[in-house]
Amino acid sequence: MKKIFFSISQLAGMQIVVALTGIVRNKVLALRMGPAGFGEFSQMVAVASIVYALVSLGLGLGLGRNIAASRTPEERQRHLSTANFMVLAVSVASWLVIIPLFYRHDVLTSLGIKPVPTNYWAIGFLFLLKPLDALKGNYLAFLACPLGLNRTASGRSL
């Protein structure tokens, strides 16, 4: 029980750090870019989150469930490898489709993003990095579930 509480506390602490750094990032961006620039950046992040949803495939929860049900470390590793391969394969496919689409002026303009070179670089960079978020989710599921949280992961999956 103590080990579970310690693991959950660590995950909660990590989430607090992520939230606080997000607040600091947003404040710095808002001050440097002004309201219009920050709004445009927020729009780019929202659009890039679509890519995240596409490449993550909802694997975090399913991966956690399968890892919790796994009996051996090899089986857990195989689940993680499969999930990571799927994320990377879908990422490459999405880059081939989505990045050329968003480099059209009319698509960006319809989303409220000015078609200027810095915005192309920013949205391209966001698209390229979103798969890392999906891989992070896979690794968090992989690390959290075998630490005695098997029932918790199974219950959440159910």
Tab-separated table of N, CA and C in Angstrom:
chain	number	residue	atom	x	y	z
A	1	MET	N	0.821	-1.188	0.000
A	1	MET	CA	0.000	0.000	0.000
A	1	MET	C	0.866	1.254	0.000
A	2	LYS	N	1.947	1.206	0.770
A	2	LYS	CA	2.858	2.349	0.848
A	2	LYS	C	3.496	2.622	-0.506
A	3	LYS	N	3.851	1.562	-1.214
A	3	LYS	CA	4.471	1.692	-2.537
A	3	LYS	C	3.500	2.325	-3.537
A	4	ILE	N	2.236	1.920	-3.488
A	4	ILE	CA	1.207	2.480	-4.372
A	4	ILE	C	1.021	3.968	-4.079
A	5	PHE	N	0.925	4.315	-2.782
A	5	PHE	CA	0.760	5.722	-2.407
A	5	PHE	C	1.943	6.551	-2.878
A	6	PHE	N	3.145	6.027	-2.721
A	6	PHE	CA	4.342	6.739	-3.159
A	6	PHE	C	4.324	6.943	-4.674
A	7	SER	N	3.959	5.920	-5.436
A	7	SER	CA	3.903	6.026	-6.901
A	7	SER	C	2.857	7.040	-7.348
A	8	ILE	N	1.693	6.996	-6.723
A	8	ILE	CA	0.630	7.940	-7.071
A	8	ILE	C	1.044	9.362	-6.709
A	9	SER	N	1.731	9.527	-5.585
A	9	SER	CA	2.215	10.852	-5.183
A	9	SER	C	3.219	11.394	-6.182
A	10	GLN	N	4.091	10.537	-6.666
A	10	GLN	CA	5.064	10.965	-7.673
A	10	GLN	C	4.361	11.420	-8.948
A	11	LEU	N	3.373	10.661	-9.399
A	11	LEU	CA	2.640	11.036	-10.609
A	11	LEU	C	1.889	12.347	-10.409
A	12	ALA	N	1.311	12.539	-9.237
A	12	ALA	CA	0.606	13.791	-8.952
A	12	ALA	C	1.582	14.959	-8.936
A	13	GLY	N	2.734	14.768	-8.330
A	13	GLY	CA	3.753	15.815	-8.308
A	13	GLY	C	4.210	16.175	-9.710
A	14	MET	N	4.367	15.166	-10.557
A	14	MET	CA	4.772	15.410	-11.938
A	14	MET	C	3.708	16.236	-12.665
A	15	GLN	N	2.441	15.921	-12.441
A	15	GLN	CA	1.360	16.662	-13.089
A	15	GLN	C	1.340	18.119	-12.627
A	16	ILE	N	1.624	18.351	-11.345
A	16	ILE	CA	1.672	19.721	-10.833
A	16	ILE	C	2.803	20.497	-11.491
A	17	VAL	N	3.958	19.882	-11.627
A	17	VAL	CA	5.092	20.545	-12.288
A	17	VAL	C	4.759	20.865	-13.737
A	18	VAL	N	4.131	19.929	-14.441
A	18	VAL	CA	3.742	20.162	-15.835
A	18	VAL	C	2.756	21.315	-15.928
A	19	ALA	N	1.775	21.353	-15.025
A	19	ALA	CA	0.778	22.432	-15.046
A	19	ALA	C	1.418	23.781	-14.757
A	20	LEU	N	2.299	23.830	-13.781
A	20	LEU	CA	2.945	25.099	-13.437
A	20	LEU	C	3.853	25.601	-14.558
A	21	THR	N	4.586	24.702	-15.185
A	21	THR	CA	5.437	25.140	-16.298
A	21	THR	C	4.583	25.602	-17.475
A	22	GLY	N	3.414	25.004	-17.647
A	22	GLY	CA	2.497	25.456	-18.692
A	22	GLY	C	1.998	26.862	-18.429
A	23	ILE	N	1.703	27.161	-17.174
A	23	ILE	CA	1.251	28.510	-16.820
A	23	ILE	C	2.364	29.520	-17.087
A	24	VAL	N	3.574	29.190	-16.679
A	24	VAL	CA	4.709	30.090	-16.907
A	24	VAL	C	4.940	30.278	-18.412
A	25	ARG	N	4.896	29.190	-19.163
A	25	ARG	CA	5.078	29.289	-20.622
A	25	ARG	C	4.030	30.203	-21.236
A	26	ASN	N	2.776	30.003	-20.865
A	26	ASN	CA	1.702	30.836	-21.424
A	26	ASN	C	1.864	32.301	-21.059
A	27	LYS	N	2.274	32.586	-19.840
A	27	LYS	CA	2.458	33.974	-19.409
A	27	LYS	C	3.588	34.639	-20.190
A	28	VAL	N	4.691	33.934	-20.341
A	28	VAL	CA	5.830	34.485	-21.092
A	28	VAL	C	5.431	34.713	-22.548
A	29	LEU	N	4.747	33.745	-23.154
A	29	LEU	CA	4.315	33.901	-24.543
A	29	LEU	C	3.338	35.062	-24.700
A	30	ALA	N	2.402	35.186	-23.770
A	30	ALA	CA	1.422	36.266	-23.853
A	30	ALA	C	2.099	37.630	-23.757
A	31	LEU	N	3.081	37.743	-22.876
A	31	LEU	CA	3.784	39.015	-22.740
A	31	LEU	C	4.642	39.332	-23.967
A	32	ARG	N	5.294	38.333	-24.518
A	32	ARG	CA	6.192	38.551	-25.660
A	32	ARG	C	5.444	38.722	-26.976
A	33	MET	N	4.356	38.003	-27.143
A	33	MET	CA	3.665	37.984	-28.435
A	33	MET	C	2.479	38.943	-28.501
A	34	GLY	N	1.985	39.362	-27.372
A	34	GLY	CA	0.790	40.196	-27.362
A	34	GLY	C	-0.451	39.324	-27.480
A	35	PRO	N	-1.617	39.920	-27.279
A	35	PRO	CA	-2.855	39.132	-27.298
A	35	PRO	C	-3.113	38.425	-28.627
A	36	ALA	N	-2.908	39.123	-29.741
A	36	ALA	CA	-3.191	38.511	-31.051
A	36	ALA	C	-2.221	37.371	-31.345
A	37	GLY	N	-0.948	37.590	-31.067
A	37	GLY	CA	0.057	36.546	-31.313
A	37	GLY	C	-0.157	35.331	-30.439
A	38	PHE	N	-0.512	35.579	-29.167
A	38	PHE	CA	-0.758	34.455	-28.275
A	38	PHE	C	-2.001	33.683	-28.700
A	39	GLY	N	-3.024	34.412	-29.143
A	39	GLY	CA	-4.229	33.749	-29.642
A	39	GLY	C	-3.922	32.874	-30.848
A	40	GLU	N	-3.082	33.390	-31.734
A	40	GLU	CA	-2.691	32.625	-32.919
A	40	GLU	C	-1.914	31.371	-32.516
A	41	PHE	N	-0.994	31.529	-31.561
A	41	PHE	CA	-0.227	30.380	-31.087
A	41	PHE	C	-1.157	29.350	-30.435
A	42	SER	N	-2.101	29.819	-29.634
A	42	SER	CA	-3.053	28.907	-28.995
A	42	SER	C	-3.860	28.143	-30.035
A	43	GLN	N	-4.207	28.812	-31.121
A	43	GLN	CA	-4.929	28.153	-32.211
A	43	GLN	C	-4.057	27.065	-32.846
A	44	MET	N	-2.768	27.360	-33.024
A	44	MET	CA	-1.849	26.357	-33.583
A	44	MET	C	-1.747	25.143	-32.661
A	45	VAL	N	-1.672	25.385	-31.362
A	45	VAL	CA	-1.583	24.284	-30.405
A	45	VAL	C	-2.865	23.445	-30.442
A	46	ALA	N	-4.006	24.114	-30.564
A	46	ALA	CA	-5.275	23.385	-30.643
A	46	ALA	C	-5.337	22.513	-31.901
A	47	VAL	N	-4.875	23.056	-33.015
A	47	VAL	CA	-4.860	22.290	-34.261
A	47	VAL	C	-3.881	21.123	-34.143
A	48	ALA	N	-2.726	21.375	-33.534
A	48	ALA	CA	-1.736	20.304	-33.369
A	48	ALA	C	-2.248	19.217	-32.428
A	49	SER	N	-3.155	19.559	-31.523
A	49	SER	CA	-3.699	18.530	-30.629
A	49	SER	C	-4.537	17.513	-31.408
A	50	ILE	N	-5.042	17.926	-32.563
A	50	ILE	CA	-5.746	16.974	-33.438
A	50	ILE	C	-4.762	15.905	-33.903
A	51	VAL	N	-3.566	16.332	-34.235
A	51	VAL	CA	-2.527	15.384	-34.643
A	51	VAL	C	-2.205	14.446	-33.480
A	52	TYR	N	-2.143	14.996	-32.269
A	52	TYR	CA	-1.887	14.158	-31.101
A	52	TYR	C	-2.967	13.090	-30.949
A	53	ALA	N	-4.216	13.501	-31.072
A	53	ALA	CA	-5.320	12.546	-30.948
A	53	ALA	C	-5.222	11.462	-32.016
A	54	LEU	N	-4.797	11.860	-33.200
A	54	LEU	CA	-4.668	10.904	-34.294
A	54	LEU	C	-3.535	9.916	-34.040
A	55	VAL	N	-2.369	10.411	-33.651
A	55	VAL	CA	-1.220	9.515	-33.522
A	55	VAL	C	-1.212	8.725	-32.223
A	56	SER	N	-1.887	9.210	-31.182
A	56	SER	CA	-1.879	8.455	-29.932
A	56	SER	C	-2.839	7.274	-29.989
A	57	LEU	N	-3.852	7.355	-30.834
A	57	LEU	CA	-4.794	6.257	-31.049
A	57	LEU	C	-5.466	5.771	-29.772
A	58	GLY	N	-5.421	6.562	-28.718
A	58	GLY	CA	-5.990	6.126	-27.451
A	58	GLY	C	-5.249	4.960	-26.835
A	59	LEU	N	-3.984	4.814	-27.203
A	59	LEU	CA	-3.229	3.647	-26.757
A	59	LEU	C	-2.877	3.672	-25.277
A	60	GLY	N	-2.797	4.840	-24.666
A	60	GLY	CA	-2.381	4.904	-23.266
A	60	GLY	C	-3.232	4.043	-22.361
A	61	LEU	N	-4.526	4.167	-22.456
A	61	LEU	CA	-5.429	3.411	-21.599
A	61	LEU	C	-5.394	1.923	-21.938
A	62	GLY	N	-5.444	1.607	-23.221
A	62	GLY	CA	-5.390	0.200	-23.626
A	62	GLY	C	-4.062	-0.448	-23.275
A	63	LEU	N	-2.992	0.321	-23.451
A	63	LEU	CA	-1.671	-0.203	-23.110
A	63	LEU	C	-1.585	-0.468	-21.618
A	64	GLY	N	-2.091	0.467	-20.821
A	64	GLY	CA	-2.085	0.270	-19.376
A	64	GLY	C	-2.851	-0.974	-18.966
A	65	ARG	N	-3.988	-1.208	-19.589
A	65	ARG	CA	-4.787	-2.386	-19.289
A	65	ARG	C	-4.047	-3.662	-19.651
A	66	ASN	N	-3.440	-3.674	-20.841
A	66	ASN	CA	-2.722	-4.872	-21.270
A	66	ASN	C	-1.469	-5.117	-20.444
A	67	ILE	N	-0.793	-4.058	-20.042
A	67	ILE	CA	0.401	-4.233	-19.205
A	67	ILE	C	-0.009	-4.758	-17.825
A	68	ALA	N	-1.108	-4.231	-17.298
A	68	ALA	CA	-1.579	-4.704	-15.998
A	68	ALA	C	-1.947	-6.186	-16.049
A	69	ALA	N	-2.432	-6.651	-17.185
A	69	ALA	CA	-2.828	-8.053	-17.322
A	69	ALA	C	-1.653	-8.959	-17.679
A	70	SER	N	-0.525	-8.373	-18.057
A	70	SER	CA	0.639	-9.168	-18.457
A	70	SER	C	1.245	-9.889	-17.269
A	71	ARG	N	1.762	-11.068	-17.554
A	71	ARG	CA	2.351	-11.889	-16.496
A	71	ARG	C	3.874	-11.762	-16.427
A	72	THR	N	4.514	-11.475	-17.542
A	72	THR	CA	5.981	-11.446	-17.574
A	72	THR	C	6.486	-10.091	-18.061
A	73	PRO	N	7.698	-9.736	-17.668
A	73	PRO	CA	8.290	-8.484	-18.170
A	73	PRO	C	8.449	-8.473	-19.696
A	74	GLU	N	8.716	-9.629	-20.274
A	74	GLU	CA	8.859	-9.713	-21.728
A	74	GLU	C	7.548	-9.375	-22.432
A	75	GLU	N	6.460	-9.869	-21.857
A	75	GLU	CA	5.147	-9.581	-22.430
A	75	GLU	C	4.826	-8.094	-22.318
A	76	ARG	N	5.166	-7.475	-21.204
A	76	ARG	CA	4.967	-6.030	-21.039
A	76	ARG	C	5.774	-5.252	-22.066
A	77	GLN	N	7.026	-5.671	-22.225
A	77	GLN	CA	7.902	-4.999	-23.191
A	77	GLN	C	7.357	-5.131	-24.606
A	78	ARG	N	6.800	-6.288	-24.938
A	78	ARG	CA	6.223	-6.491	-26.263
A	78	ARG	C	5.028	-5.567	-26.491
A	79	HIS	N	4.201	-5.396	-25.471
A	79	HIS	CA	3.062	-4.470	-25.590
A	79	HIS	C	3.548	-3.041	-25.828
A	80	LEU	N	4.570	-2.633	-25.078
A	80	LEU	CA	5.113	-1.285	-25.253
A	80	LEU	C	5.707	-1.112	-26.646
A	81	SER	N	6.457	-2.090	-27.102
A	81	SER	CA	7.063	-2.013	-28.442
A	81	SER	C	5.994	-1.902	-29.521
A	82	THR	N	4.942	-2.677	-29.399
A	82	THR	CA	3.861	-2.635	-30.381
A	82	THR	C	3.177	-1.268	-30.385
A	83	ALA	N	2.884	-0.744	-29.189
A	83	ALA	CA	2.240	0.568	-29.094
A	83	ALA	C	3.136	1.658	-29.672
A	84	ASN	N	4.421	1.614	-29.361
A	84	ASN	CA	5.345	2.625	-29.895
A	84	ASN	C	5.466	2.525	-31.411
A	85	PHE	N	5.503	1.314	-31.927
A	85	PHE	CA	5.565	1.146	-33.381
A	85	PHE	C	4.325	1.730	-34.039
A	86	MET	N	3.162	1.468	-33.440
A	86	MET	CA	1.916	1.999	-34.018
A	86	MET	C	1.917	3.529	-34.005
A	87	VAL	N	2.371	4.124	-32.910
A	87	VAL	CA	2.433	5.587	-32.828
A	87	VAL	C	3.366	6.133	-33.893
A	88	LEU	N	4.529	5.535	-34.034
A	88	LEU	CA	5.498	6.039	-35.021
A	88	LEU	C	5.007	5.841	-36.458
A	89	ALA	N	4.380	4.718	-36.733
A	89	ALA	CA	3.864	4.472	-38.086
A	89	ALA	C	2.761	5.464	-38.445
A	90	VAL	N	1.825	5.680	-37.524
A	90	VAL	CA	0.749	6.634	-37.788
A	90	VAL	C	1.303	8.057	-37.850
A	91	SER	N	2.346	8.341	-37.078
A	91	SER	CA	2.974	9.668	-37.117
A	91	SER	C	3.541	9.964	-38.494
A	92	VAL	N	4.272	9.029	-39.034
A	92	VAL	CA	4.848	9.237	-40.368
A	92	VAL	C	3.744	9.420	-41.399
A	93	ALA	N	2.716	8.602	-41.315
A	93	ALA	CA	1.591	8.735	-42.254
A	93	ALA	C	0.917	10.096	-42.098
A	94	SER	N	0.732	10.539	-40.866
A	94	SER	CA	0.084	11.839	-40.651
A	94	SER	C	0.954	12.979	-41.152
A	95	TRP	N	2.259	12.867	-40.987
A	95	TRP	CA	3.150	13.910	-41.501
A	95	TRP	C	3.045	14.006	-43.014
A	96	LEU	N	2.955	12.865	-43.672
A	96	LEU	CA	2.874	12.871	-45.133
A	96	LEU	C	1.574	13.483	-45.646
A	97	VAL	N	0.516	13.389	-44.844
A	97	VAL	CA	-0.783	13.923	-45.257
A	97	VAL	C	-1.028	15.330	-44.711
A	98	ILE	N	-0.817	15.502	-43.418
A	98	ILE	CA	-1.231	16.732	-42.754
A	98	ILE	C	-0.299	17.909	-43.012
A	99	ILE	N	0.996	17.688	-42.961
A	99	ILE	CA	1.908	18.828	-43.126
A	99	ILE	C	1.741	19.500	-44.489
A	100	PRO	N	1.691	18.760	-45.604
A	100	PRO	CA	1.435	19.464	-46.876
A	100	PRO	C	0.087	20.183	-46.900
A	101	LEU	N	-0.908	19.607	-46.240
A	101	LEU	CA	-2.221	20.240	-46.200
A	101	LEU	C	-2.166	21.589	-45.484
A	102	PHE	N	-1.461	21.632	-44.366
A	102	PHE	CA	-1.403	22.865	-43.598
A	102	PHE	C	-0.437	23.888	-44.169
A	103	TYR	N	0.316	23.539	-45.154
A	103	TYR	CA	1.185	24.519	-45.803
A	103	TYR	C	0.480	25.224	-46.952
A	104	ARG	N	-0.822	25.027	-47.062
A	104	ARG	CA	-1.632	25.781	-48.026
A	104	ARG	C	-2.162	27.020	-47.315
A	105	HIS	N	-2.096	28.158	-47.999
A	105	HIS	CA	-2.519	29.426	-47.403
A	105	HIS	C	-3.980	29.403	-46.963
A	106	ASP	N	-4.860	28.836	-47.793
A	106	ASP	CA	-6.288	28.874	-47.470
A	106	ASP	C	-6.641	28.061	-46.230
A	107	VAL	N	-5.917	26.976	-45.991
A	107	VAL	CA	-6.199	26.162	-44.807
A	107	VAL	C	-5.827	26.931	-43.544
A	108	LEU	N	-4.645	27.522	-43.535
A	108	LEU	CA	-4.236	28.290	-42.353
A	108	LEU	C	-5.143	29.485	-42.119
A	109	THR	N	-5.463	30.186	-43.177
A	109	THR	CA	-6.316	31.366	-43.050
A	109	THR	C	-7.685	30.997	-42.495
A	110	SER	N	-8.241	29.886	-42.931
A	110	SER	CA	-9.554	29.463	-42.427
A	110	SER	C	-9.504	29.092	-40.949
A	111	LEU	N	-8.326	28.780	-40.440
A	111	LEU	CA	-8.166	28.446	-39.024
A	111	LEU	C	-7.792	29.657	-38.176
A	112	GLY	N	-7.674	30.814	-38.812
A	112	GLY	CA	-7.327	32.029	-38.076
A	112	GLY	C	-5.849	32.194	-37.843
A	113	ILE	N	-5.044	31.540	-38.664
A	113	ILE	CA	-3.588	31.629	-38.540
A	113	ILE	C	-3.054	32.335	-39.782
A	114	LYS	N	-2.274	33.386	-39.565
A	114	LYS	CA	-1.713	34.125	-40.701
A	114	LYS	C	-0.709	33.247	-41.451
A	115	PRO	N	-0.806	33.216	-42.784
A	115	PRO	CA	0.144	32.407	-43.558
A	115	PRO	C	1.476	33.142	-43.758
A	116	VAL	N	2.238	33.248	-42.686
A	116	VAL	CA	3.567	33.873	-42.746
A	116	VAL	C	4.608	32.808	-42.405
A	117	PRO	N	5.850	32.986	-42.842
A	117	PRO	CA	6.874	31.944	-42.643
A	117	PRO	C	7.046	31.491	-41.196
A	118	THR	N	7.012	32.415	-40.238
A	118	THR	CA	7.200	31.998	-38.839
A	118	THR	C	6.074	31.079	-38.373
A	119	ASN	N	4.867	31.322	-38.852
A	119	ASN	CA	3.754	30.449	-38.464
A	119	ASN	C	3.873	29.080	-39.118
A	120	TYR	N	4.374	29.041	-40.347
A	120	TYR	CA	4.594	27.740	-40.987
A	120	TYR	C	5.615	26.929	-40.194
A	121	TRP	N	6.679	27.588	-39.789
A	121	TRP	CA	7.695	26.896	-38.995
A	121	TRP	C	7.106	26.420	-37.666
A	122	ALA	N	6.348	27.287	-37.015
A	122	ALA	CA	5.798	26.940	-35.697
A	122	ALA	C	4.844	25.761	-35.784
A	123	ILE	N	3.921	25.797	-36.726
A	123	ILE	CA	2.950	24.703	-36.809
A	123	ILE	C	3.617	23.413	-37.290
A	124	GLY	N	4.592	23.526	-38.168
A	124	GLY	CA	5.342	22.341	-38.584
A	124	GLY	C	6.090	21.718	-37.414
A	125	PHE	N	6.700	22.567	-36.605
A	125	PHE	CA	7.420	22.098	-35.426
A	125	PHE	C	6.470	21.416	-34.442
A	126	LEU	N	5.302	22.020	-34.229
A	126	LEU	CA	4.311	21.405	-33.343
A	126	LEU	C	3.854	20.047	-33.876
A	127	PHE	N	3.618	19.965	-35.180
A	127	PHE	CA	3.196	18.691	-35.771
A	127	PHE	C	4.271	17.625	-35.617
A	128	LEU	N	5.520	18.019	-35.775
A	128	LEU	CA	6.596	17.047	-35.662
A	128	LEU	C	6.799	16.562	-34.230
A	129	LEU	N	6.489	17.404	-33.246
A	129	LEU	CA	6.718	17.031	-31.854
A	129	LEU	C	5.550	16.317	-31.189
A	130	LYS	N	4.358	16.409	-31.729
A	130	LYS	CA	3.197	15.784	-31.098
A	130	LYS	C	3.356	14.276	-30.918
A	131	PRO	N	3.980	13.564	-31.842
A	131	PRO	CA	4.181	12.125	-31.591
A	131	PRO	C	5.017	11.841	-30.346
A	132	LEU	N	5.902	12.766	-29.974
A	132	LEU	CA	6.658	12.564	-28.738
A	132	LEU	C	5.732	12.571	-27.526
A	133	ASP	N	4.684	13.389	-27.575
A	133	ASP	CA	3.680	13.375	-26.504
A	133	ASP	C	2.991	12.017	-26.428
A	134	ALA	N	2.675	11.467	-27.581
A	134	ALA	CA	2.012	10.158	-27.611
A	134	ALA	C	2.946	9.067	-27.068
A	135	LEU	N	4.216	9.132	-27.438
A	135	LEU	CA	5.178	8.161	-26.902
A	135	LEU	C	5.335	8.336	-25.395
A	136	LYS	N	5.312	9.584	-24.930
A	136	LYS	CA	5.389	9.843	-23.491
A	136	LYS	C	4.223	9.169	-22.776
A	137	GLY	N	3.032	9.257	-23.347
A	137	GLY	CA	1.866	8.598	-22.759
A	137	GLY	C	2.042	7.092	-22.681
A	138	ASN	N	2.629	6.523	-23.732
A	138	ASN	CA	2.894	5.082	-23.711
A	138	ASN	C	3.852	4.719	-22.582
A	139	TYR	N	4.928	5.497	-22.448
A	139	TYR	CA	5.911	5.191	-21.404
A	139	TYR	C	5.341	5.402	-20.003
A	140	LEU	N	4.496	6.419	-19.836
A	140	LEU	CA	3.867	6.613	-18.528
A	140	LEU	C	2.964	5.431	-18.179
A	141	ALA	N	2.205	4.952	-19.152
A	141	ALA	CA	1.350	3.781	-18.914
A	141	ALA	C	2.211	2.560	-18.600
A	142	PHE	N	3.303	2.422	-19.313
A	142	PHE	CA	4.202	1.290	-19.114
A	142	PHE	C	4.817	1.318	-17.715
A	143	LEU	N	5.215	2.505	-17.268
A	143	LEU	CA	5.874	2.605	-15.970
A	143	LEU	C	4.898	2.542	-14.800
A	144	ALA	N	3.704	3.082	-14.975
A	144	ALA	CA	2.759	3.157	-13.862
A	144	ALA	C	2.101	1.822	-13.557
A	145	CYS	N	1.778	1.056	-14.552
A	145	CYS	CA	0.959	-0.140	-14.336
A	145	CYS	C	1.658	-1.278	-13.605
A	146	PRO	N	2.896	-1.603	-13.905
A	146	PRO	CA	3.499	-2.737	-13.196
A	146	PRO	C	3.879	-2.435	-11.749
A	147	LEU	N	3.755	-1.209	-11.303
A	147	LEU	CA	4.192	-0.850	-9.960
A	147	LEU	C	3.153	-1.190	-8.890
A	148	GLY	N	2.369	-2.210	-9.109
A	148	GLY	CA	1.367	-2.579	-8.131
A	148	GLY	C	0.036	-1.885	-8.373
A	149	LEU	N	-0.102	-1.243	-9.512
A	149	LEU	CA	-1.335	-0.538	-9.813
A	149	LEU	C	-2.209	-1.357	-10.759
A	150	ASN	N	-1.998	-2.652	-10.773
A	150	ASN	CA	-2.711	-3.502	-11.730
A	150	ASN	C	-4.226	-3.369	-11.607
A	151	ARG	N	-4.741	-3.397	-10.404
A	151	ARG	CA	-6.194	-3.295	-10.243
A	151	ARG	C	-6.703	-1.923	-10.652
A	152	THR	N	-5.923	-0.890	-10.334
A	152	THR	CA	-6.328	0.466	-10.692
A	152	THR	C	-6.421	0.611	-12.208
A	153	ALA	N	-5.421	0.135	-12.923
A	153	ALA	CA	-5.416	0.237	-14.381
A	153	ALA	C	-6.553	-0.563	-14.983
A	154	SER	N	-6.782	-1.766	-14.466
A	154	SER	CA	-7.870	-2.589	-14.993
A	154	SER	C	-9.217	-1.927	-14.730
A	155	GLY	N	-9.380	-1.374	-13.531
A	155	GLY	CA	-10.634	-0.704	-13.199
A	155	GLY	C	-10.870	0.519	-14.071
A	156	ARG	N	-9.838	1.315	-14.298
A	156	ARG	CA	-9.977	2.488	-15.153
A	156	ARG	C	-10.307	2.077	-16.585
A	157	SER	N	-9.683	0.999	-17.044
A	157	SER	CA	-9.972	0.535	-18.399
A	157	SER	C	-11.404	0.072	-18.523
A	158	LEU	N	-11.897	-0.634	-17.516
A	158	LEU	CA	-13.274	-1.110	-17.525
A	158	LEU	C	-14.231	0.067	-17.507
